[in-house]
Amino acid sequence: MIEEHSFGPVPITCHSFNKDCSQLALSLNSNTVDIYKKSGQKWEKLQSLEEHSERVTSIDWAANTDRIVTASADRNAHVWTRDSTGQFRPTLVLLRIDRAATVVKWSPLENKFAVGSGAKLVSVCHFEPEHNWWVCKQIKKPFKSTVTCLAWHPNNCLLAVGATDFKARIVSAYLKEADEKPAATCWGGNMKFSNVMAEYTNGGSGWIRDVAFNGDGSLMAWVSHDSSVSVANGSTQTLAVLRFAMLPMLTCCWLSDTALVAAGHDCYPVVFRYEAGSASLSIAGQLNMSADQSGGSTKMTAKTMFGNMDRMATEDSVEKLTTVHQNSIK
C-alpha cells in the first residue's frame, strides 16, 4: 500500500519520522525544521525549529528517547528535547568543524550520535550529565574527502562511513565514557576509538551515497554514484558488486539477510537479492515503478526525435513521470 504525503512544491532536503510514524520532522531546503502530526489523512504543523542559521542537511529522530538531532551547513548540531508542554527545546552541540555537516545518525542505544562533514572527519558526540552538555570526539585519520553517509552497527560501537573518496569504511566509535566494552565481531576485535576495522572499494569511481548494516551487522551494503551496489560480508570476507544500467542510487536499506532495497535518480525503489554462498547480487524486482500503467510517453531514439522536430515541427512533451515519485528518492 502506498501513502502519498505532499508538503508543497519546495524540495524536502531531509526528514525523519518518530517511532510510530505519527509525527514527522522535515526541512524544506531551509534553515528551519518543521514538526508535523498526522491528523486523519492530513498533516498538521505543530512547531518550527529555527535555531540553525544555514540550511539543515540532516535530521534523525530517536525512536525511544524521542529526541531529535539536526545538523546544518552552519557547522553545528542541535539536540531537541521535549519540555513539560510537549514543545521541543534545543541544546547546541559544538562539532568543532570548519565545513558543513552533511549527515547525522543516532546510535542504536541513542546515547550518542555521529556527524559526518565536509571537513574530512566524523564527530562522535555523547552527553556528559556532570556538565550538562554534549561532548564531541573526532575520527579524522582515514578520511580523505567529504563524509557523505553513516550507519551504526547493532553493537552501538562500530560505524560504517561512506565518503567521496570512493571508499566505504567501518571504524570504531567506541567511547569508554558512554559504552560498555564490546565483544569482538566478524569485523575484528580491536575496538579502540577511531580504529579502522575494514576498508572497501568496488573498483569504480563513484561517491558513496549511502551505507547500511543488516540486522546482525555481519553484512554492509553501499550504493555508489557509478550506478553500482556492493555488499561486504564480514563473516566470509567476500565482496559482491553489481553494476547496472539504471541511474545511480542515493539510499539503501536491508529488508532481510538476502534482500535489500535501494532507490535514487530513477525515482522508484529497486529490490536486490544477495546470495552469500556465491557472493553475488542480482536485481529481484522494482517497486511502484508506474503510477499509471497507461500513462507516459513512448520512448524514441534521439535521431527520430530531432527528425520529427525538423520535418514536422513536433516534439515529445513529458509533463509527468510514470513513476509514483516525480523526483529523485533520498
mmCIF file of C-alpha atoms in Angstrom:
data_model
loop_
_atom_site.group_PDB
_atom_site.id
_atom_site.type_symbol
_atom_site.label_atom_id
_atom_site.label_comp_id
_atom_site.label_asym_id
_atom_site.label_seq_id
_atom_site.Cartn_x
_atom_site.Cartn_y
_atom_site.Cartn_z
ATOM 1 C CA MET A 1 0.000 0.000 0.000
ATOM 2 C CA ILE A 2 1.287 3.454 -0.933
ATOM 3 C CA GLU A 3 0.683 6.538 1.213
ATOM 4 C CA GLU A 4 1.345 9.845 -0.506
ATOM 5 C CA HIS A 5 2.170 12.895 1.587
ATOM 6 C CA SER A 6 2.582 16.309 -0.048
ATOM 7 C CA PHE A 7 4.176 19.325 1.612
ATOM 8 C CA GLY A 8 4.213 21.755 -1.309
ATOM 9 C CA PRO A 9 6.491 22.389 -4.292
ATOM 10 C CA VAL A 10 9.683 23.078 -2.321
ATOM 11 C CA PRO A 11 12.192 20.184 -2.228
ATOM 12 C CA ILE A 12 12.444 18.192 1.013
ATOM 13 C CA THR A 13 16.124 18.279 1.962
ATOM 14 C CA CYS A 14 15.842 15.782 4.824
ATOM 15 C CA HIS A 15 13.213 14.190 7.030
ATOM 16 C CA SER A 16 12.720 11.713 9.861
ATOM 17 C CA PHE A 17 9.684 10.014 11.422
ATOM 18 C CA ASN A 18 9.144 9.314 15.100
ATOM 19 C CA LYS A 19 8.795 5.750 16.402
ATOM 20 C CA ASP A 20 5.185 5.088 15.339
ATOM 21 C CA CYS A 21 5.285 7.391 12.269
ATOM 22 C CA SER A 22 2.571 9.598 13.777
ATOM 23 C CA GLN A 23 4.867 12.630 13.686
ATOM 24 C CA LEU A 24 7.349 13.860 11.122
ATOM 25 C CA ALA A 25 10.274 16.275 11.170
ATOM 26 C CA LEU A 26 11.310 17.723 7.812
ATOM 27 C CA SER A 27 13.243 20.606 6.332
ATOM 28 C CA LEU A 28 12.147 22.219 3.081
ATOM 29 C CA ASN A 29 15.553 23.299 1.777
ATOM 30 C CA SER A 30 15.941 25.936 4.505
ATOM 31 C CA ASN A 31 17.389 26.524 7.972
ATOM 32 C CA THR A 32 14.073 25.549 9.602
ATOM 33 C CA VAL A 33 12.796 22.136 10.698
ATOM 34 C CA ASP A 34 9.012 21.729 10.793
ATOM 35 C CA ILE A 35 7.298 19.207 13.076
ATOM 36 C CA TYR A 36 4.061 17.694 11.743
ATOM 37 C CA LYS A 37 1.464 15.437 13.346
ATOM 38 C CA LYS A 38 -0.754 13.037 11.403
ATOM 39 C CA SER A 39 -4.381 14.105 11.725
ATOM 40 C CA GLY A 40 -6.664 11.825 9.726
ATOM 41 C CA GLN A 41 -5.475 11.988 6.128
ATOM 42 C CA LYS A 42 -3.676 15.309 6.623
ATOM 43 C CA TRP A 43 -0.562 16.558 8.386
ATOM 44 C CA GLU A 44 -0.909 19.349 10.957
ATOM 45 C CA LYS A 45 2.106 21.549 11.709
ATOM 46 C CA LEU A 46 2.922 21.582 15.429
ATOM 47 C CA GLN A 47 6.155 23.530 15.699
ATOM 48 C CA SER A 48 9.002 25.082 13.726
ATOM 49 C CA LEU A 49 12.557 24.578 14.974
ATOM 50 C CA GLU A 50 14.576 27.641 13.998
ATOM 51 C CA GLU A 51 17.955 27.581 15.756
ATOM 52 C CA HIS A 52 20.143 26.895 12.712
ATOM 53 C CA SER A 53 21.466 29.822 10.666
ATOM 54 C CA GLU A 54 22.153 27.846 7.462
ATOM 55 C CA ARG A 55 20.399 25.087 5.518
ATOM 56 C CA VAL A 56 19.599 21.964 7.542
ATOM 57 C CA THR A 57 21.321 18.986 5.909
ATOM 58 C CA SER A 58 20.245 16.032 8.068
ATOM 59 C CA ILE A 59 17.677 15.044 10.720
ATOM 60 C CA ASP A 60 17.389 11.941 12.897
ATOM 61 C CA TRP A 61 14.573 11.251 15.374
ATOM 62 C CA ALA A 62 15.445 8.827 18.190
ATOM 63 C CA ALA A 63 12.720 6.200 18.496
ATOM 64 C CA ASN A 64 12.931 5.518 22.240
ATOM 65 C CA THR A 65 14.230 8.730 23.827
ATOM 66 C CA ASP A 66 12.088 10.867 21.476
ATOM 67 C CA ARG A 67 14.949 13.297 20.924
ATOM 68 C CA ILE A 68 15.689 14.911 17.566
ATOM 69 C CA VAL A 69 19.187 15.745 16.378
ATOM 70 C CA THR A 70 19.701 18.133 13.470
ATOM 71 C CA ALA A 71 22.859 19.023 11.547
ATOM 72 C CA SER A 72 23.383 22.002 9.289
ATOM 73 C CA ALA A 73 25.665 23.841 6.912
ATOM 74 C CA ASP A 74 26.289 26.249 9.804
ATOM 75 C CA ARG A 75 28.714 23.588 11.139
ATOM 76 C CA ASN A 76 26.704 22.932 14.293
ATOM 77 C CA ALA A 77 24.251 20.351 15.574
ATOM 78 C CA HIS A 78 21.276 20.735 17.893
ATOM 79 C CA VAL A 79 19.672 18.120 20.117
ATOM 80 C CA TRP A 80 15.965 18.824 20.595
ATOM 81 C CA THR A 81 14.247 17.537 23.744
ATOM 82 C CA ARG A 82 10.586 17.906 24.704
ATOM 83 C CA ASP A 83 9.724 20.100 27.699
ATOM 84 C CA SER A 84 6.742 19.670 30.038
ATOM 85 C CA THR A 85 4.425 21.281 27.465
ATOM 86 C CA GLY A 86 5.460 18.907 24.678
ATOM 87 C CA GLN A 87 7.440 21.548 22.778
ATOM 88 C CA PHE A 88 10.979 20.827 21.586
ATOM 89 C CA ARG A 89 13.795 22.841 23.172
ATOM 90 C CA PRO A 90 17.320 22.945 21.678
ATOM 91 C CA THR A 91 20.740 22.176 23.090
ATOM 92 C CA LEU A 92 23.642 23.395 20.970
ATOM 93 C CA VAL A 93 26.365 20.856 20.157
ATOM 94 C CA LEU A 94 29.673 22.352 19.024
ATOM 95 C CA LEU A 95 31.115 19.975 16.441
ATOM 96 C CA ARG A 96 34.437 21.810 16.041
ATOM 97 C CA ILE A 97 34.420 21.518 12.249
ATOM 98 C CA ASP A 98 35.261 24.098 9.585
ATOM 99 C CA ARG A 99 32.987 22.743 6.848
ATOM 100 C CA ALA A 100 29.281 21.983 6.619
ATOM 101 C CA ALA A 101 27.830 18.984 8.415
ATOM 102 C CA THR A 102 26.400 16.523 5.887
ATOM 103 C CA VAL A 103 24.772 13.671 7.838
ATOM 104 C CA VAL A 104 23.792 12.817 11.416
ATOM 105 C CA LYS A 105 22.727 9.471 12.938
ATOM 106 C CA TRP A 106 21.738 8.356 16.442
ATOM 107 C CA SER A 107 23.404 5.195 17.712
ATOM 108 C CA PRO A 108 21.166 2.146 18.364
ATOM 109 C CA LEU A 109 21.140 2.788 22.133
ATOM 110 C CA GLU A 110 20.546 6.504 21.466
ATOM 111 C CA ASN A 111 23.204 7.523 23.998
ATOM 112 C CA LYS A 112 25.407 9.117 21.340
ATOM 113 C CA PHE A 113 25.292 10.261 17.730
ATOM 114 C CA ALA A 114 27.702 10.642 14.832
ATOM 115 C CA VAL A 115 28.004 13.553 12.411
ATOM 116 C CA GLY A 116 29.742 13.431 9.034
ATOM 117 C CA SER A 117 31.001 16.598 7.399
ATOM 118 C CA GLY A 118 32.918 18.232 4.600
ATOM 119 C CA ALA A 119 35.848 18.596 6.998
ATOM 120 C CA LYS A 120 37.009 15.024 6.185
ATOM 121 C CA LEU A 121 36.082 13.681 9.610
ATOM 122 C CA VAL A 122 33.336 12.157 11.735
ATOM 123 C CA SER A 123 32.299 13.722 15.036
ATOM 124 C CA VAL A 124 31.023 11.283 17.679
ATOM 125 C CA CYS A 125 29.066 13.049 20.418
ATOM 126 C CA HIS A 126 27.892 11.831 23.821
ATOM 127 C CA PHE A 127 26.205 13.557 26.755
ATOM 128 C CA GLU A 128 28.046 14.392 29.981
ATOM 129 C CA PRO A 129 25.450 14.786 32.752
ATOM 130 C CA GLU A 130 28.040 16.247 35.156
ATOM 131 C CA HIS A 131 28.485 19.290 32.939
ATOM 132 C CA ASN A 132 25.077 19.139 31.237
ATOM 133 C CA TRP A 133 26.458 19.318 27.710
ATOM 134 C CA TRP A 134 27.299 17.192 24.686
ATOM 135 C CA VAL A 135 30.975 16.336 24.225
ATOM 136 C CA CYS A 136 32.400 15.698 20.769
ATOM 137 C CA LYS A 137 35.314 13.421 19.786
ATOM 138 C CA GLN A 138 36.590 13.341 16.209
ATOM 139 C CA ILE A 139 37.622 10.498 13.915
ATOM 140 C CA LYS A 140 40.000 12.036 11.385
ATOM 141 C CA LYS A 141 42.656 9.567 10.322
ATOM 142 C CA PRO A 142 41.357 7.516 7.357
ATOM 143 C CA PHE A 143 39.153 10.045 5.549
ATOM 144 C CA LYS A 144 40.482 11.966 2.573
ATOM 145 C CA SER A 145 37.323 13.773 1.464
ATOM 146 C CA THR A 146 33.770 14.710 2.439
ATOM 147 C CA VAL A 147 31.856 12.164 4.512
ATOM 148 C CA THR A 148 28.508 11.580 2.799
ATOM 149 C CA CYS A 149 26.761 8.821 4.784
ATOM 150 C CA LEU A 150 26.814 6.908 8.067
ATOM 151 C CA ALA A 151 25.287 3.737 9.522
ATOM 152 C CA TRP A 152 25.635 2.312 13.026
ATOM 153 C CA HIS A 153 26.404 -1.339 13.719
ATOM 154 C CA PRO A 154 23.892 -3.053 16.062
ATOM 155 C CA ASN A 155 26.571 -3.287 18.781
ATOM 156 C CA ASN A 156 26.462 0.534 19.199
ATOM 157 C CA CYS A 157 30.245 0.804 18.751
ATOM 158 C CA LEU A 158 31.074 0.285 15.070
ATOM 159 C CA LEU A 159 30.240 2.836 12.412
ATOM 160 C CA ALA A 160 30.028 2.414 8.636
ATOM 161 C CA VAL A 161 31.217 5.510 6.803
ATOM 162 C CA GLY A 162 30.930 6.417 3.121
ATOM 163 C CA ALA A 163 32.818 9.288 1.521
ATOM 164 C CA THR A 164 33.579 10.988 -1.769
ATOM 165 C CA ASP A 165 36.955 9.232 -1.999
ATOM 166 C CA PHE A 166 35.063 6.202 -3.437
ATOM 167 C CA LYS A 167 35.629 4.105 -0.287
ATOM 168 C CA ALA A 168 33.352 2.580 2.339
ATOM 169 C CA ARG A 169 34.893 2.002 5.750
ATOM 170 C CA ILE A 170 33.995 0.533 9.119
ATOM 171 C CA VAL A 171 35.549 2.410 12.033
ATOM 172 C CA SER A 172 35.320 2.059 15.785
ATOM 173 C CA ALA A 173 33.231 4.702 17.557
ATOM 174 C CA TYR A 174 33.621 3.039 20.961
ATOM 175 C CA LEU A 175 33.652 5.572 23.799
ATOM 176 C CA LYS A 176 34.665 4.246 27.200
ATOM 177 C CA GLU A 177 32.764 7.149 28.766
ATOM 178 C CA ALA A 178 29.480 6.032 27.203
ATOM 179 C CA ASP A 179 29.789 2.349 26.224
ATOM 180 C CA GLU A 180 30.396 -0.970 27.878
ATOM 181 C CA LYS A 181 33.364 -2.804 26.412
ATOM 182 C CA PRO A 182 32.039 -4.618 23.328
ATOM 183 C CA ALA A 183 32.740 -8.185 22.297
ATOM 184 C CA ALA A 184 34.681 -8.900 19.119
ATOM 185 C CA THR A 185 32.686 -9.046 15.881
ATOM 186 C CA CYS A 186 33.314 -10.562 12.464
ATOM 187 C CA TRP A 187 34.871 -7.210 11.519
ATOM 188 C CA GLY A 188 37.575 -7.560 14.188
ATOM 189 C CA GLY A 189 38.247 -7.197 17.888
ATOM 190 C CA ASN A 190 40.330 -4.024 18.217
ATOM 191 C CA MET A 191 37.672 -1.514 19.262
ATOM 192 C CA LYS A 192 39.994 1.358 20.103
ATOM 193 C CA PHE A 193 38.310 4.637 19.183
ATOM 194 C CA SER A 194 38.891 5.646 15.529
ATOM 195 C CA ASN A 195 40.463 2.289 14.614
ATOM 196 C CA VAL A 196 39.707 1.309 11.000
ATOM 197 C CA MET A 197 38.145 -2.161 11.120
ATOM 198 C CA ALA A 198 37.645 -2.548 7.354
ATOM 199 C CA GLU A 199 38.056 -0.528 4.167
ATOM 200 C CA TYR A 200 36.471 -1.343 0.804
ATOM 201 C CA THR A 201 36.408 -0.067 -2.737
ATOM 202 C CA ASN A 202 34.469 -1.724 -5.545
ATOM 203 C CA GLY A 203 36.967 -0.721 -8.215
ATOM 204 C CA GLY A 204 34.704 2.033 -9.544
ATOM 205 C CA SER A 205 34.894 5.794 -9.363
ATOM 206 C CA GLY A 206 31.662 6.843 -7.707
ATOM 207 C CA TRP A 207 30.992 8.707 -4.497
ATOM 208 C CA ILE A 208 29.466 6.529 -1.777
ATOM 209 C CA ARG A 209 25.869 7.754 -1.442
ATOM 210 C CA ASP A 210 24.573 5.511 1.362
ATOM 211 C CA VAL A 211 25.653 2.637 3.614
ATOM 212 C CA ALA A 212 23.631 0.129 5.653
ATOM 213 C CA PHE A 213 24.234 -2.799 8.014
ATOM 214 C CA ASN A 214 21.935 -5.812 8.056
ATOM 215 C CA GLY A 215 20.155 -6.962 11.221
ATOM 216 C CA ASP A 216 23.083 -8.719 12.902
ATOM 217 C CA GLY A 217 25.760 -6.421 11.487
ATOM 218 C CA SER A 218 27.611 -9.106 9.505
ATOM 219 C CA LEU A 219 26.810 -7.525 6.125
ATOM 220 C CA MET A 220 27.463 -3.972 4.983
ATOM 221 C CA ALA A 221 25.838 -2.674 1.802
ATOM 222 C CA TRP A 222 26.515 0.568 -0.004
ATOM 223 C CA VAL A 223 25.431 2.327 -3.172
ATOM 224 C CA SER A 224 27.766 4.440 -5.283
ATOM 225 C CA HIS A 225 27.349 7.189 -7.847
ATOM 226 C CA ASP A 226 28.836 4.953 -10.552
ATOM 227 C CA SER A 227 25.486 3.071 -10.688
ATOM 228 C CA SER A 228 26.564 0.175 -8.517
ATOM 229 C CA VAL A 229 25.525 -1.611 -5.342
ATOM 230 C CA SER A 230 28.017 -3.539 -3.206
ATOM 231 C CA VAL A 231 27.846 -5.883 -0.220
ATOM 232 C CA ALA A 232 30.770 -6.742 2.055
ATOM 233 C CA ASN A 233 30.418 -9.912 4.134
ATOM 234 C CA GLY A 234 32.377 -9.767 7.377
ATOM 235 C CA SER A 235 31.913 -13.463 8.122
ATOM 236 C CA THR A 236 33.257 -14.769 4.797
ATOM 237 C CA GLN A 237 35.448 -11.763 3.956
ATOM 238 C CA THR A 238 33.925 -11.520 0.475
ATOM 239 C CA LEU A 239 32.754 -8.581 -1.611
ATOM 240 C CA ALA A 240 29.841 -8.670 -4.068
ATOM 241 C CA VAL A 241 29.429 -5.877 -6.630
ATOM 242 C CA LEU A 242 26.618 -5.330 -9.124
ATOM 243 C CA ARG A 243 26.736 -2.632 -11.782
ATOM 244 C CA PHE A 244 23.510 -1.740 -13.562
ATOM 245 C CA ALA A 245 22.251 0.399 -16.437
ATOM 246 C CA MET A 246 19.925 2.447 -14.239
ATOM 247 C CA LEU A 247 20.718 5.887 -12.843
ATOM 248 C CA PRO A 248 22.676 5.985 -9.559
ATOM 249 C CA MET A 249 21.030 5.066 -6.264
ATOM 250 C CA LEU A 250 21.025 7.518 -3.355
ATOM 251 C CA THR A 251 19.763 5.397 -0.457
ATOM 252 C CA CYS A 252 19.628 1.745 0.593
ATOM 253 C CA CYS A 253 18.419 -0.455 3.449
ATOM 254 C CA TRP A 254 18.205 -4.168 4.235
ATOM 255 C CA LEU A 255 14.861 -5.987 4.117
ATOM 256 C CA SER A 256 16.422 -9.278 5.275
ATOM 257 C CA ASP A 257 19.803 -11.011 5.156
ATOM 258 C CA THR A 258 19.210 -11.849 1.489
ATOM 259 C CA ALA A 259 17.373 -8.781 0.203
ATOM 260 C CA LEU A 260 17.964 -5.046 0.189
ATOM 261 C CA VAL A 261 16.102 -2.167 -1.391
ATOM 262 C CA ALA A 262 17.678 0.910 -2.951
ATOM 263 C CA ALA A 263 16.321 3.999 -4.677
ATOM 264 C CA GLY A 264 17.672 7.107 -6.320
ATOM 265 C CA HIS A 265 17.582 9.154 -9.503
ATOM 266 C CA ASP A 266 15.292 6.753 -11.389
ATOM 267 C CA CYS A 267 12.504 7.741 -8.957
ATOM 268 C CA TYR A 268 11.461 4.202 -7.973
ATOM 269 C CA PRO A 269 12.801 1.637 -5.464
ATOM 270 C CA VAL A 270 14.609 -1.486 -6.680
ATOM 271 C CA VAL A 271 14.963 -4.739 -4.722
ATOM 272 C CA PHE A 272 18.294 -6.588 -4.928
ATOM 273 C CA ARG A 273 18.885 -10.218 -3.969
ATOM 274 C CA TYR A 274 22.108 -11.172 -2.187
ATOM 275 C CA GLU A 275 23.491 -14.724 -2.282
ATOM 276 C CA ALA A 276 26.079 -15.259 0.451
ATOM 277 C CA GLY A 277 27.238 -18.634 -0.884
ATOM 278 C CA SER A 278 28.266 -17.284 -4.269
ATOM 279 C CA ALA A 279 28.903 -13.722 -3.039
ATOM 280 C CA SER A 280 26.690 -12.320 -5.783
ATOM 281 C CA LEU A 281 23.991 -9.699 -6.264
ATOM 282 C CA SER A 282 21.088 -9.609 -8.705
ATOM 283 C CA ILE A 283 18.036 -7.443 -9.350
ATOM 284 C CA ALA A 284 14.921 -9.076 -7.875
ATOM 285 C CA GLY A 285 12.341 -6.506 -8.954
ATOM 286 C CA GLN A 286 11.110 -2.940 -8.952
ATOM 287 C CA LEU A 287 8.624 -1.394 -6.512
ATOM 288 C CA ASN A 288 5.853 1.017 -7.511
ATOM 289 C CA MET A 289 7.524 1.784 -10.793
ATOM 290 C CA SER A 290 4.390 3.020 -12.519
ATOM 291 C CA ALA A 291 1.705 5.232 -11.074
ATOM 292 C CA ASP A 292 -0.338 4.910 -14.255
ATOM 293 C CA GLN A 293 0.381 1.919 -16.463
ATOM 294 C CA SER A 294 -1.357 3.635 -19.352
ATOM 295 C CA GLY A 295 0.391 6.941 -18.899
ATOM 296 C CA GLY A 296 3.733 8.207 -20.079
ATOM 297 C CA SER A 297 5.232 8.632 -23.491
ATOM 298 C CA THR A 298 6.673 6.184 -25.978
ATOM 299 C CA LYS A 299 10.464 6.139 -25.960
ATOM 300 C CA MET A 300 12.163 7.136 -29.200
ATOM 301 C CA THR A 301 15.720 7.455 -30.387
ATOM 302 C CA ALA A 302 17.447 10.820 -30.494
ATOM 303 C CA LYS A 303 17.566 10.597 -34.318
ATOM 304 C CA THR A 304 13.786 10.133 -34.532
ATOM 305 C CA MET A 305 13.087 12.901 -32.033
ATOM 306 C CA PHE A 306 15.200 15.506 -33.828
ATOM 307 C CA GLY A 307 13.884 14.290 -37.187
ATOM 308 C CA ASN A 308 10.308 14.954 -36.074
ATOM 309 C CA MET A 309 11.253 18.389 -34.798
ATOM 310 C CA ASP A 310 12.868 19.237 -38.146
ATOM 311 C CA ARG A 311 10.258 17.779 -40.543
ATOM 312 C CA MET A 312 7.001 18.272 -38.658
ATOM 313 C CA ALA A 313 7.885 20.897 -36.064
ATOM 314 C CA THR A 314 6.763 18.478 -33.349
ATOM 315 C CA GLU A 315 8.429 17.194 -30.226
ATOM 316 C CA ASP A 316 7.583 14.822 -27.385
ATOM 317 C CA SER A 317 6.489 16.634 -24.244
ATOM 318 C CA VAL A 318 6.508 14.765 -20.943
ATOM 319 C CA GLU A 319 4.827 16.686 -18.128
ATOM 320 C CA LYS A 320 4.636 13.840 -15.604
ATOM 321 C CA LEU A 321 6.753 10.766 -14.982
ATOM 322 C CA THR A 322 5.063 7.374 -14.951
ATOM 323 C CA THR A 323 6.573 6.634 -11.526
ATOM 324 C CA VAL A 324 4.899 7.303 -8.183
ATOM 325 C CA HIS A 325 7.682 9.694 -7.182
ATOM 326 C CA GLN A 326 8.229 12.610 -9.532
ATOM 327 C CA ASN A 327 11.805 13.251 -8.484
ATOM 328 C CA SER A 328 14.855 11.528 -7.020
ATOM 329 C CA ILE A 329 14.384 9.448 -3.859
ATOM 330 C CA LYS A 330 16.775 10.066 -0.969
#
